[in-house]
mmCIF file of C-alpha atoms in Angstrom:
data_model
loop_
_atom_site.group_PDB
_atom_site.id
_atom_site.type_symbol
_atom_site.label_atom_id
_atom_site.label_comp_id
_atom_site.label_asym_id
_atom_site.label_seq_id
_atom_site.Cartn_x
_atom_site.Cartn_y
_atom_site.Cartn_z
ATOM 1 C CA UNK N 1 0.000 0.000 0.000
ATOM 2 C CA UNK N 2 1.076 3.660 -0.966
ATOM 3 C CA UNK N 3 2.178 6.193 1.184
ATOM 4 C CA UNK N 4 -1.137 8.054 1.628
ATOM 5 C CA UNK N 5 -2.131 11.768 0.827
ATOM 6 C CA UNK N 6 -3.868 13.831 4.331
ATOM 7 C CA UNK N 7 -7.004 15.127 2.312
ATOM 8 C CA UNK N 8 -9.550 17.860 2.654
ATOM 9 C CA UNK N 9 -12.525 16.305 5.032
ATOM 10 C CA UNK N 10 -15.370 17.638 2.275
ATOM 11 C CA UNK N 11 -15.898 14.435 0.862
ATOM 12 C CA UNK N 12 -16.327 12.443 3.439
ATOM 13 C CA UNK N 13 -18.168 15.415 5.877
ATOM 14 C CA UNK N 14 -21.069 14.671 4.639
ATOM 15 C CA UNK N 15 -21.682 11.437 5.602
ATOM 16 C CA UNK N 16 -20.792 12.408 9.328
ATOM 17 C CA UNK N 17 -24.020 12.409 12.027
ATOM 18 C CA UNK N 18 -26.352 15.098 12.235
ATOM 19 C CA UNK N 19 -28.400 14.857 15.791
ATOM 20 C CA UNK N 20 -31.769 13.443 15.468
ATOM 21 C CA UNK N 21 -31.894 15.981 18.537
ATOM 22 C CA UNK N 22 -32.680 19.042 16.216
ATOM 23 C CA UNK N 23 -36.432 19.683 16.207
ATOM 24 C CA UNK N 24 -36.896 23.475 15.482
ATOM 25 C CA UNK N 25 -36.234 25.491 18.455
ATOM 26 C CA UNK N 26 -39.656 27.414 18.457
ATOM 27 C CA UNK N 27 -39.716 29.994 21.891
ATOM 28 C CA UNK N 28 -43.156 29.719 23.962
ATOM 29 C CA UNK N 29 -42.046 31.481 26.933
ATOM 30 C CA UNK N 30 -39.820 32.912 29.180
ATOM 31 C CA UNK N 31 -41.940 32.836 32.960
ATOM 32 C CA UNK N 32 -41.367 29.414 33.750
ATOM 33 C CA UNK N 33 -43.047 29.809 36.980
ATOM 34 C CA UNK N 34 -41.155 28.315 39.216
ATOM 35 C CA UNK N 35 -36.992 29.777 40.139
ATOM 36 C CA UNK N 36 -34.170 29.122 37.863
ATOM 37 C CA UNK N 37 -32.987 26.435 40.334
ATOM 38 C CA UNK N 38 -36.179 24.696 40.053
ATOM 39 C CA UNK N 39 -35.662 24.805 36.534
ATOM 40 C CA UNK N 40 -32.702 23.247 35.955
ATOM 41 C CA UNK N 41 -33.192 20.855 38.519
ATOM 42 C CA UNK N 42 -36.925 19.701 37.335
ATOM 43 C CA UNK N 43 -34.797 17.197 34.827
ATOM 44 C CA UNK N 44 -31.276 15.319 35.641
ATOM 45 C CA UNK N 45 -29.949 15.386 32.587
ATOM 46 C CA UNK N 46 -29.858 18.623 30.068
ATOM 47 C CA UNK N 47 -28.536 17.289 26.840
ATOM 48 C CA UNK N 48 -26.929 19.906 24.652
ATOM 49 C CA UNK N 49 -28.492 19.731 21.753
ATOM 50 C CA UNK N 50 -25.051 21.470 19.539
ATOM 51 C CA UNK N 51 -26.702 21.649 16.142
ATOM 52 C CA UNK N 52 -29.198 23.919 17.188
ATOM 53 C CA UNK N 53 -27.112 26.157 18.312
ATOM 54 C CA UNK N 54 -26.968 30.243 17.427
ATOM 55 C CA UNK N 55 -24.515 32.253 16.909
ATOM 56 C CA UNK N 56 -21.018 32.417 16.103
ATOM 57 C CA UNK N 57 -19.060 31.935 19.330
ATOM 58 C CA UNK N 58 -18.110 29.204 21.220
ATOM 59 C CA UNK N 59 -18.300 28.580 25.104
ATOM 60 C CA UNK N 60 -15.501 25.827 25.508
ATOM 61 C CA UNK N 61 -16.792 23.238 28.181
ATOM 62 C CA UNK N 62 -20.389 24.023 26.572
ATOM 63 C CA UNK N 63 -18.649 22.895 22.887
ATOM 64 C CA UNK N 64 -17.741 19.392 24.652
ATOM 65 C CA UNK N 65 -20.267 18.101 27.356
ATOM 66 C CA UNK N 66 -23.040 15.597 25.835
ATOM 67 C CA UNK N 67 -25.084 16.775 28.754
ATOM 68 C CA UNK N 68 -25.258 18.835 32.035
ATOM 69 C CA UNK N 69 -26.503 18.052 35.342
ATOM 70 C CA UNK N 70 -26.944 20.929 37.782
ATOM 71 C CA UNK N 71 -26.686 19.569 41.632
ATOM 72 C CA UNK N 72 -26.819 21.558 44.862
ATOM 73 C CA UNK N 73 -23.863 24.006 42.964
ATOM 74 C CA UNK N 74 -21.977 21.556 41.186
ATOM 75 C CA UNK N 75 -21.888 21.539 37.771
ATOM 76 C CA UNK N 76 -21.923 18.102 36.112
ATOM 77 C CA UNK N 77 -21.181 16.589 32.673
ATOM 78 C CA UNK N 78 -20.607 13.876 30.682
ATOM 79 C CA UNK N 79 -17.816 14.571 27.935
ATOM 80 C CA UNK N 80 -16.996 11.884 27.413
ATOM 81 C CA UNK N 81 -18.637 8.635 25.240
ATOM 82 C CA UNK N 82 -16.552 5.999 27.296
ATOM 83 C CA UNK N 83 -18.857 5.093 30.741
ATOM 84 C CA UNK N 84 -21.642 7.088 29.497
ATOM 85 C CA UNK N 85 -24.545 6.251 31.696
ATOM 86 C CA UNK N 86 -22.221 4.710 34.561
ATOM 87 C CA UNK N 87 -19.787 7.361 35.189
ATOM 88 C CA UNK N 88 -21.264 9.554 38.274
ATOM 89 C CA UNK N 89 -24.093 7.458 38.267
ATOM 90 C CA UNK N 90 -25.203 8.761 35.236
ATOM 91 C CA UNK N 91 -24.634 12.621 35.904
ATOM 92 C CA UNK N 92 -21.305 12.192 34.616
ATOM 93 C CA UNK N 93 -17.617 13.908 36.488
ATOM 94 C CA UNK N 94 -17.947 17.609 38.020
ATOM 95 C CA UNK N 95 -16.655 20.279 36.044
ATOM 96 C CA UNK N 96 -17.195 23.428 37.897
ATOM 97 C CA UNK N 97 -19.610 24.939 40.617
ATOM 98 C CA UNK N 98 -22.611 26.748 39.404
ATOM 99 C CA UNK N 99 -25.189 29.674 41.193
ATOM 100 C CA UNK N 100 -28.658 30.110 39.433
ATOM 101 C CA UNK N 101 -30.561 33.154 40.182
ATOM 102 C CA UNK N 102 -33.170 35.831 38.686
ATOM 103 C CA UNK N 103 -32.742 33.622 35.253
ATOM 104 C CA UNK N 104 -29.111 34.052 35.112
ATOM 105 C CA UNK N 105 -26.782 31.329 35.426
ATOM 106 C CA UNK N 106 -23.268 31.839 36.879
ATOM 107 C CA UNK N 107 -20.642 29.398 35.969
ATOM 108 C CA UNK N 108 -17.346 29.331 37.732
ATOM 109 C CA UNK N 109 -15.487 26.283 35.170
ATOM 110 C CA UNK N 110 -12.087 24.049 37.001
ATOM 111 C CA UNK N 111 -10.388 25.290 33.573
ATOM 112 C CA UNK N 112 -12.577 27.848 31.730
ATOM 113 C CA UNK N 113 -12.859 29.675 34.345
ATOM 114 C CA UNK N 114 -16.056 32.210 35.061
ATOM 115 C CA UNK N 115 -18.746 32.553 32.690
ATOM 116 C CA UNK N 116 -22.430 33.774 32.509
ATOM 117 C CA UNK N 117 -25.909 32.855 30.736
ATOM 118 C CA UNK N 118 -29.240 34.291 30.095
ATOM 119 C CA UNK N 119 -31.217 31.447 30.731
ATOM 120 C CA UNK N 120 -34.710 31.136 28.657
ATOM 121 C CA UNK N 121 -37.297 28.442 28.954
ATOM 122 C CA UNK N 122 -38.267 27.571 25.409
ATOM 123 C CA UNK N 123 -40.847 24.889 26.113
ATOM 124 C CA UNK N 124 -41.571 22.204 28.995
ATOM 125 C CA UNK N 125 -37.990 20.617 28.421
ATOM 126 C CA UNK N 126 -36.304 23.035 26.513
ATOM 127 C CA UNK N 127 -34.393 25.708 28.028
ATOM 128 C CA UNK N 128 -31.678 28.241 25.889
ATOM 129 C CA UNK N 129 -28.346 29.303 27.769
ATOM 130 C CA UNK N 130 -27.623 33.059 25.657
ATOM 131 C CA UNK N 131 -23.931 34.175 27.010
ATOM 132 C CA UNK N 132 -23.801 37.463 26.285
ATOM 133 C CA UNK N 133 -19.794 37.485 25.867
ATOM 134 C CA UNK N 134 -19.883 35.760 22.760
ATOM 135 C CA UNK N 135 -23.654 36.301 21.432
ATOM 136 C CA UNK N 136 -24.041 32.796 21.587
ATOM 137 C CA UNK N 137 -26.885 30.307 22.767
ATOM 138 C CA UNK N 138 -27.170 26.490 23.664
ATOM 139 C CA UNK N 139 -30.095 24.915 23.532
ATOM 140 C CA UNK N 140 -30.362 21.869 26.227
ATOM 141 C CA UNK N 141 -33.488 19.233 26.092
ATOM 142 C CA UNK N 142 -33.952 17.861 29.841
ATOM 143 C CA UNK N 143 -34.374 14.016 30.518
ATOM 144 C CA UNK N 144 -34.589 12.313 33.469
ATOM 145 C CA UNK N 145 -31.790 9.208 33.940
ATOM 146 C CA UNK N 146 -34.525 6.524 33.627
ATOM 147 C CA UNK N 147 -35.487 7.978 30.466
ATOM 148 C CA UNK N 148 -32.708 9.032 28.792
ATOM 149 C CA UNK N 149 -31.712 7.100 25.740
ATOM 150 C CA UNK N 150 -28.123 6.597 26.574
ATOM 151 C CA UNK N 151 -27.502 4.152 23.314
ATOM 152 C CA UNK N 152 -28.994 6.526 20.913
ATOM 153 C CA UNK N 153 -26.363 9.156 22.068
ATOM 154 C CA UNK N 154 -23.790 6.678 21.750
ATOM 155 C CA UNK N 155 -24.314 5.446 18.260
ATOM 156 C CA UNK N 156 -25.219 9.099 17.002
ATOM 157 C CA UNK N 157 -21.839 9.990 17.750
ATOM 158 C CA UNK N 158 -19.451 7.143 17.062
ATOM 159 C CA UNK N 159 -17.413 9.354 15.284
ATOM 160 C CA UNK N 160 -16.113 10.873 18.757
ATOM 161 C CA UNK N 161 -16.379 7.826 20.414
ATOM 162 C CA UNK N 162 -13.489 6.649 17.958
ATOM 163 C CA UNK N 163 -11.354 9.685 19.037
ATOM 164 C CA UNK N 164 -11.544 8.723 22.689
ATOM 165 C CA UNK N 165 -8.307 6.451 22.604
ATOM 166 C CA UNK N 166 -5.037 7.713 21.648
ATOM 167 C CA UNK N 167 -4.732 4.151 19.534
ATOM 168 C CA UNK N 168 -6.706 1.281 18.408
ATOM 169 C CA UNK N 169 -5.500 -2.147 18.158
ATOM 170 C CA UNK N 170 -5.923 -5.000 16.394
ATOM 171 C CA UNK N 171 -6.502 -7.803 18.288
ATOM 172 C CA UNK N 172 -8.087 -10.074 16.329
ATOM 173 C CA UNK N 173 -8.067 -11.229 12.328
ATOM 174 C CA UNK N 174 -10.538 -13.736 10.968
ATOM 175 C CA UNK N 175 -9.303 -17.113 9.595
ATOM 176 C CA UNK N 176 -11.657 -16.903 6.684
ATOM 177 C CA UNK N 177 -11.515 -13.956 4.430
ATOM 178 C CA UNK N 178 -9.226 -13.085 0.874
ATOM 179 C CA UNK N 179 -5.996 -11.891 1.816
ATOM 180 C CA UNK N 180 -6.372 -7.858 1.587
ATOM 181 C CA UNK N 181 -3.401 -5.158 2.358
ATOM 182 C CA UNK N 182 -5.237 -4.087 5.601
ATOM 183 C CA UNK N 183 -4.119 -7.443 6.713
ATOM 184 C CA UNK N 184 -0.788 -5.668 7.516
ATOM 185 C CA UNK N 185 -2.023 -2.666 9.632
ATOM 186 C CA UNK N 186 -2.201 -3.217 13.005
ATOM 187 C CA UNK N 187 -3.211 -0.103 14.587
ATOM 188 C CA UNK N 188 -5.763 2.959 13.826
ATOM 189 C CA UNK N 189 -5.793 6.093 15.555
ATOM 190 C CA UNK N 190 -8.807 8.573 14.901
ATOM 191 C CA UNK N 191 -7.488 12.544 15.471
ATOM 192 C CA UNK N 192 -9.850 14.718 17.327
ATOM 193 C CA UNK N 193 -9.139 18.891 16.207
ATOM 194 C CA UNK N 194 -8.042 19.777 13.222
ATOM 195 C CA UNK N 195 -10.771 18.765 10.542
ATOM 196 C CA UNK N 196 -12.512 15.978 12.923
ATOM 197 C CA UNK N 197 -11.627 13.643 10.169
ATOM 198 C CA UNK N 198 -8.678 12.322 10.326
ATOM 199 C CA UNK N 199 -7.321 9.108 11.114
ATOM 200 C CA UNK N 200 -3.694 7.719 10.867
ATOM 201 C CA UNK N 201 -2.947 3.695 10.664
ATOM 202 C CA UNK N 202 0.322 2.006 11.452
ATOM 203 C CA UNK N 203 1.902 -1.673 10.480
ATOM 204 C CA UNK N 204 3.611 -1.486 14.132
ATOM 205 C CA UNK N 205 3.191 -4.525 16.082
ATOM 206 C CA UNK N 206 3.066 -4.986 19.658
ATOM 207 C CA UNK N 207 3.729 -1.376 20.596
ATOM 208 C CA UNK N 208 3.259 -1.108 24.396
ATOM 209 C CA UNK N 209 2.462 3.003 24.150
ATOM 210 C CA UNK N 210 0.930 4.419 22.004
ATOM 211 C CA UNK N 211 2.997 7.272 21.591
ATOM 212 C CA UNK N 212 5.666 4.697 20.618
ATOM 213 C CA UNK N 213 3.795 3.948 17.389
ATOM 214 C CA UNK N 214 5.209 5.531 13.898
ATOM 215 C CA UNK N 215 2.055 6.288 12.048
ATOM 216 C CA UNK N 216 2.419 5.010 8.391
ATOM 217 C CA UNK N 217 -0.552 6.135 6.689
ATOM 218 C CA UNK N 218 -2.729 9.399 7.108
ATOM 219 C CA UNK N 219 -5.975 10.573 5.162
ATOM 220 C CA UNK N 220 -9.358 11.138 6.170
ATOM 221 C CA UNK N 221 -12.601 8.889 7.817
ATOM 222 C CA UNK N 222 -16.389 8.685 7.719
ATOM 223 C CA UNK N 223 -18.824 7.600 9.543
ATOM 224 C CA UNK N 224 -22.089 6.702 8.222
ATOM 225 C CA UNK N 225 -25.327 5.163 9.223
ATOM 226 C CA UNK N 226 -27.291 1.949 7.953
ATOM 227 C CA UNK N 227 -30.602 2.014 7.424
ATOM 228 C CA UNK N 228 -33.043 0.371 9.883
ATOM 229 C CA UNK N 229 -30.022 -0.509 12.093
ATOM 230 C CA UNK N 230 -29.193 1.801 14.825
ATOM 231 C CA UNK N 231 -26.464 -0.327 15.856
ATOM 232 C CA UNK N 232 -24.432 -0.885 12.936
ATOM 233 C CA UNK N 233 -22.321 2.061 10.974
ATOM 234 C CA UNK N 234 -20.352 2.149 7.856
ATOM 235 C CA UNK N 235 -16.229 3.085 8.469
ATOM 236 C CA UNK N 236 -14.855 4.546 5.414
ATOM 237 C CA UNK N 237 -10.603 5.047 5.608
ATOM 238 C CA UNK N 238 -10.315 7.322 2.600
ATOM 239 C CA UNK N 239 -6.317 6.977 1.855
ATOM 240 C CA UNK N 240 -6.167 8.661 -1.700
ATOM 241 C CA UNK N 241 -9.334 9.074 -4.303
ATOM 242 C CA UNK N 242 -8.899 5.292 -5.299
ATOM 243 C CA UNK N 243 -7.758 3.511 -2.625
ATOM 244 C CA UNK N 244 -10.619 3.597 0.358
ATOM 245 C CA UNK N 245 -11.384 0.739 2.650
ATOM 246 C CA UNK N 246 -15.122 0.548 3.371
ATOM 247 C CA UNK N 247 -15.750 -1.241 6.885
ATOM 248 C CA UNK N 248 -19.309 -2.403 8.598
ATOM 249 C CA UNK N 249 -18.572 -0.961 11.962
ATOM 250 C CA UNK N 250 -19.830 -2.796 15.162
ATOM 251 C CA UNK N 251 -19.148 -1.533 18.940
ATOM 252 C CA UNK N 252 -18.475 -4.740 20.834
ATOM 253 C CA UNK N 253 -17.746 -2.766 24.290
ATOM 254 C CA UNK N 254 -17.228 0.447 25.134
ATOM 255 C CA UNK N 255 -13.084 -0.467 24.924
ATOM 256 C CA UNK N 256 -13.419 -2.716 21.823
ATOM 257 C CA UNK N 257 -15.013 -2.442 17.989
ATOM 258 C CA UNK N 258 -15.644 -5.385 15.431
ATOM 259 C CA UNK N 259 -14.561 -4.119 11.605
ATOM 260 C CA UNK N 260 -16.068 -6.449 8.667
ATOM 261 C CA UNK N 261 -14.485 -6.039 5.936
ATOM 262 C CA UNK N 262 -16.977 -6.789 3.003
ATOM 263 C CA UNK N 263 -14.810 -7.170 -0.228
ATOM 264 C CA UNK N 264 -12.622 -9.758 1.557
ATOM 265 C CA UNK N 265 -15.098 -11.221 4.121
ATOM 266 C CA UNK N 266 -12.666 -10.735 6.864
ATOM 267 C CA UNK N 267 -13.675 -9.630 10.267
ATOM 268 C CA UNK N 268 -11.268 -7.728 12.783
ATOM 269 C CA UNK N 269 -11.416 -6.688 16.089
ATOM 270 C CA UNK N 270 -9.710 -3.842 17.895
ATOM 271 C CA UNK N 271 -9.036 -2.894 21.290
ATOM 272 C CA UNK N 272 -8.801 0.750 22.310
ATOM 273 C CA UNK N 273 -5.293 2.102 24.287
ATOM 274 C CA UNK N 274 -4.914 5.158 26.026
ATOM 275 C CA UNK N 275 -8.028 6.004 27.099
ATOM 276 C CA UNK N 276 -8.672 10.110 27.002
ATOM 277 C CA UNK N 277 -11.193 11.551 29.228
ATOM 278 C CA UNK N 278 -11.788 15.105 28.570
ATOM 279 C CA UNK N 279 -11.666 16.549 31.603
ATOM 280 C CA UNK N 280 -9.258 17.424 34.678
ATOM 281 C CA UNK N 281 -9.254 15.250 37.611
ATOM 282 C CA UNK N 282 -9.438 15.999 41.124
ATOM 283 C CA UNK N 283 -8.898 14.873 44.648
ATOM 284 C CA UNK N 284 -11.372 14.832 47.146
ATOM 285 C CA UNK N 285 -10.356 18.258 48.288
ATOM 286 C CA UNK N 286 -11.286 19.324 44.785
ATOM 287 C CA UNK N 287 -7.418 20.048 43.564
ATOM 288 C CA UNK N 288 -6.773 19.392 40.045
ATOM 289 C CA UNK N 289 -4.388 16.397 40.147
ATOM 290 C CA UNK N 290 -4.474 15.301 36.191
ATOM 291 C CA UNK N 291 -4.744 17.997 33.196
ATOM 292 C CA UNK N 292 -5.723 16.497 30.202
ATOM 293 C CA UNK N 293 -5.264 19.074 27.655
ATOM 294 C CA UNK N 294 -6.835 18.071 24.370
ATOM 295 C CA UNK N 295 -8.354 19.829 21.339
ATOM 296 C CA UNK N 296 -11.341 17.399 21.317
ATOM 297 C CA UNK N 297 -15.064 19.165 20.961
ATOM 298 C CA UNK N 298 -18.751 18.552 19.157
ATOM 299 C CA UNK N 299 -18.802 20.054 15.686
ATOM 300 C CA UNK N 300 -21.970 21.710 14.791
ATOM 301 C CA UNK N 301 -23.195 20.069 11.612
ATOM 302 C CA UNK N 302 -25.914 22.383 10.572
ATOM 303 C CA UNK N 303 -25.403 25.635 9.095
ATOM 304 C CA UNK N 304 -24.399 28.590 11.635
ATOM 305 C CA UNK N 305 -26.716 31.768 12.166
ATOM 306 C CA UNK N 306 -26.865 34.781 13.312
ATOM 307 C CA UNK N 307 -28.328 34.533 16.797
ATOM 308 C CA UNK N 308 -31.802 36.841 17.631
ATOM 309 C CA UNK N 309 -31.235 37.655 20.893
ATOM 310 C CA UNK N 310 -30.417 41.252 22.415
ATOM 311 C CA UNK N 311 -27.575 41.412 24.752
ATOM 312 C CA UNK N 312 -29.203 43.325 27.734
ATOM 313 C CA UNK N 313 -26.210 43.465 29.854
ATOM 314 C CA UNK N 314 -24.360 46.144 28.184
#
């Protein structure tokens, strides 16, 4: 197999996820009734719903979290794919502390530091986060743990799920199957930043750490759906315009993936190493004792707009 060309992500973008999570964002209301902290704590889970989003800013930790759990001042979130569901019971690792009043919420972030939201309720389990620094809102759709489709989140974003191990290797080759050149690559590693899509595969074998491995090949990856099966995605490694390798893509665990390979009939497994959790760690005392400084965050797949609010703080 050729040395391999990085390429531009547009021709594989498209078959990325988009969020079955993006009904229009129509606004009822803004008198919820009730205080901001019985708001946000009427559901466990607020899922940010990132391709509804307005505006042309960013909010960092808001760019990353899946969802947001507000508890008694601690800010919660799941950022991560790995565990989701089981880490924190659900609610996911704290991130910051959090104080809710008058329908503005207050964020004081472990690494973003301080930040502040207009907080509007658009409909009975819908509320908008507008910060005013960047002219920017979230939209977040509140579950409750017992109802929240954890697996539906998962498969809708494989794609980061892939980017959640600094290495994946193969563990496992078929004995039935035509001989193929992807026989001789043992590892895959999926690059979050940058253009989200692109992956790098080595012939290394054995490599204890991953930042031991020399990366042979580079170019770009896709992710697609199958229709009528939730569970199952298509894997496309697009080394040059002619020389892709098309993959059925099955999650066996939440460390492990199954890869059928459907011109040769093999099947491969591979085993994820270096786990990355996007976020800082602390002690019990609530000092950072691990940074974990990556460049991973959601993408917004629809278009960006021009966000309708008024910034009434200036």
């Amino acid at each position: 197999m050729k040395t391999l060309k990085l390429l531009l992500g547009f021709a594989l973008s498209a078959t990325l996820f988009t969020s079955c999570y993006t009904d229009e964002v129509v606004i009822l209301d803004n008198n919820p009734g009730v205080s901001l902290n019985q708001l946000l704590n009427s559901y466990e889970l607020w899922y940010v719903d990132i391709n509804q989003t307005q505006g042309y800013g960013e909010t960092p930790f808001l760019q990353i979290a899946f969802t947001l759990s507000f508890r008694n001042g601690t800010l919660f979130a799941n950022n991560n794919l790995v565990d989701f569901g089981v880490q924190g019971n659900g609610f996911g690792v704290p991130i910051g502390n959090y104080v809710a009043y008058d329908m503005i919420l207050d964020v004081d972030h472990i690494i973003d530091g301080f930040d502040s939201f207009d907080v509007y309720q658009i409909n009975n389990n819908t509320i908008e986060l507008y910060n005013p620094f960047n002219d920017t809102s979230y939209f977040l759709r509140g579950y409750q743990r017992n109802n929240f489709d954890y697996d539906f989140i998962f498969y809708d974003n494989i794609h980061y799920f892939l980017q959640e191990y600094e290495a994946w290797e193969k563990v496992y080759t078929s004995d039935y199957g035509a001989l193929n050149e992807f026989d001789n690559e043992y590892y895959l590693q999926f690059l979050s930043g940058g253009n989200d899509s692109t992956f790098r595969s080595s012939q290394d074998v054995n490599i204890y750490d991953p930042n031991n491995i020399y990366w042979d090949y580079i170019g770009v990856y896709g992710v697609g759906d199958v229709s009528g099966n939730m569970y199952l995605k298509t894997l496309t490694l697009d080394y040059d315009f002619f020389d892709n390798e098309f993959f059925e893509l099955s999650v066996i665990n939440d460390g492990a993936i199954e890869l059928l390979h459907p011109s040769s009939g093999t099947i491969y497994e591979f085993e994820g190493k270096g786990y990355i959790p996007y976020y800082r760690s602390s002690d019990t005392q609530g000092r950072v004792t691990k940074e974990v400084d990556k460049p991973k965050k959601r993408k917004q797949k629809t278009s960006k707009v021009d966000n309708s609010r008024e910034n009434t703080r200036s």
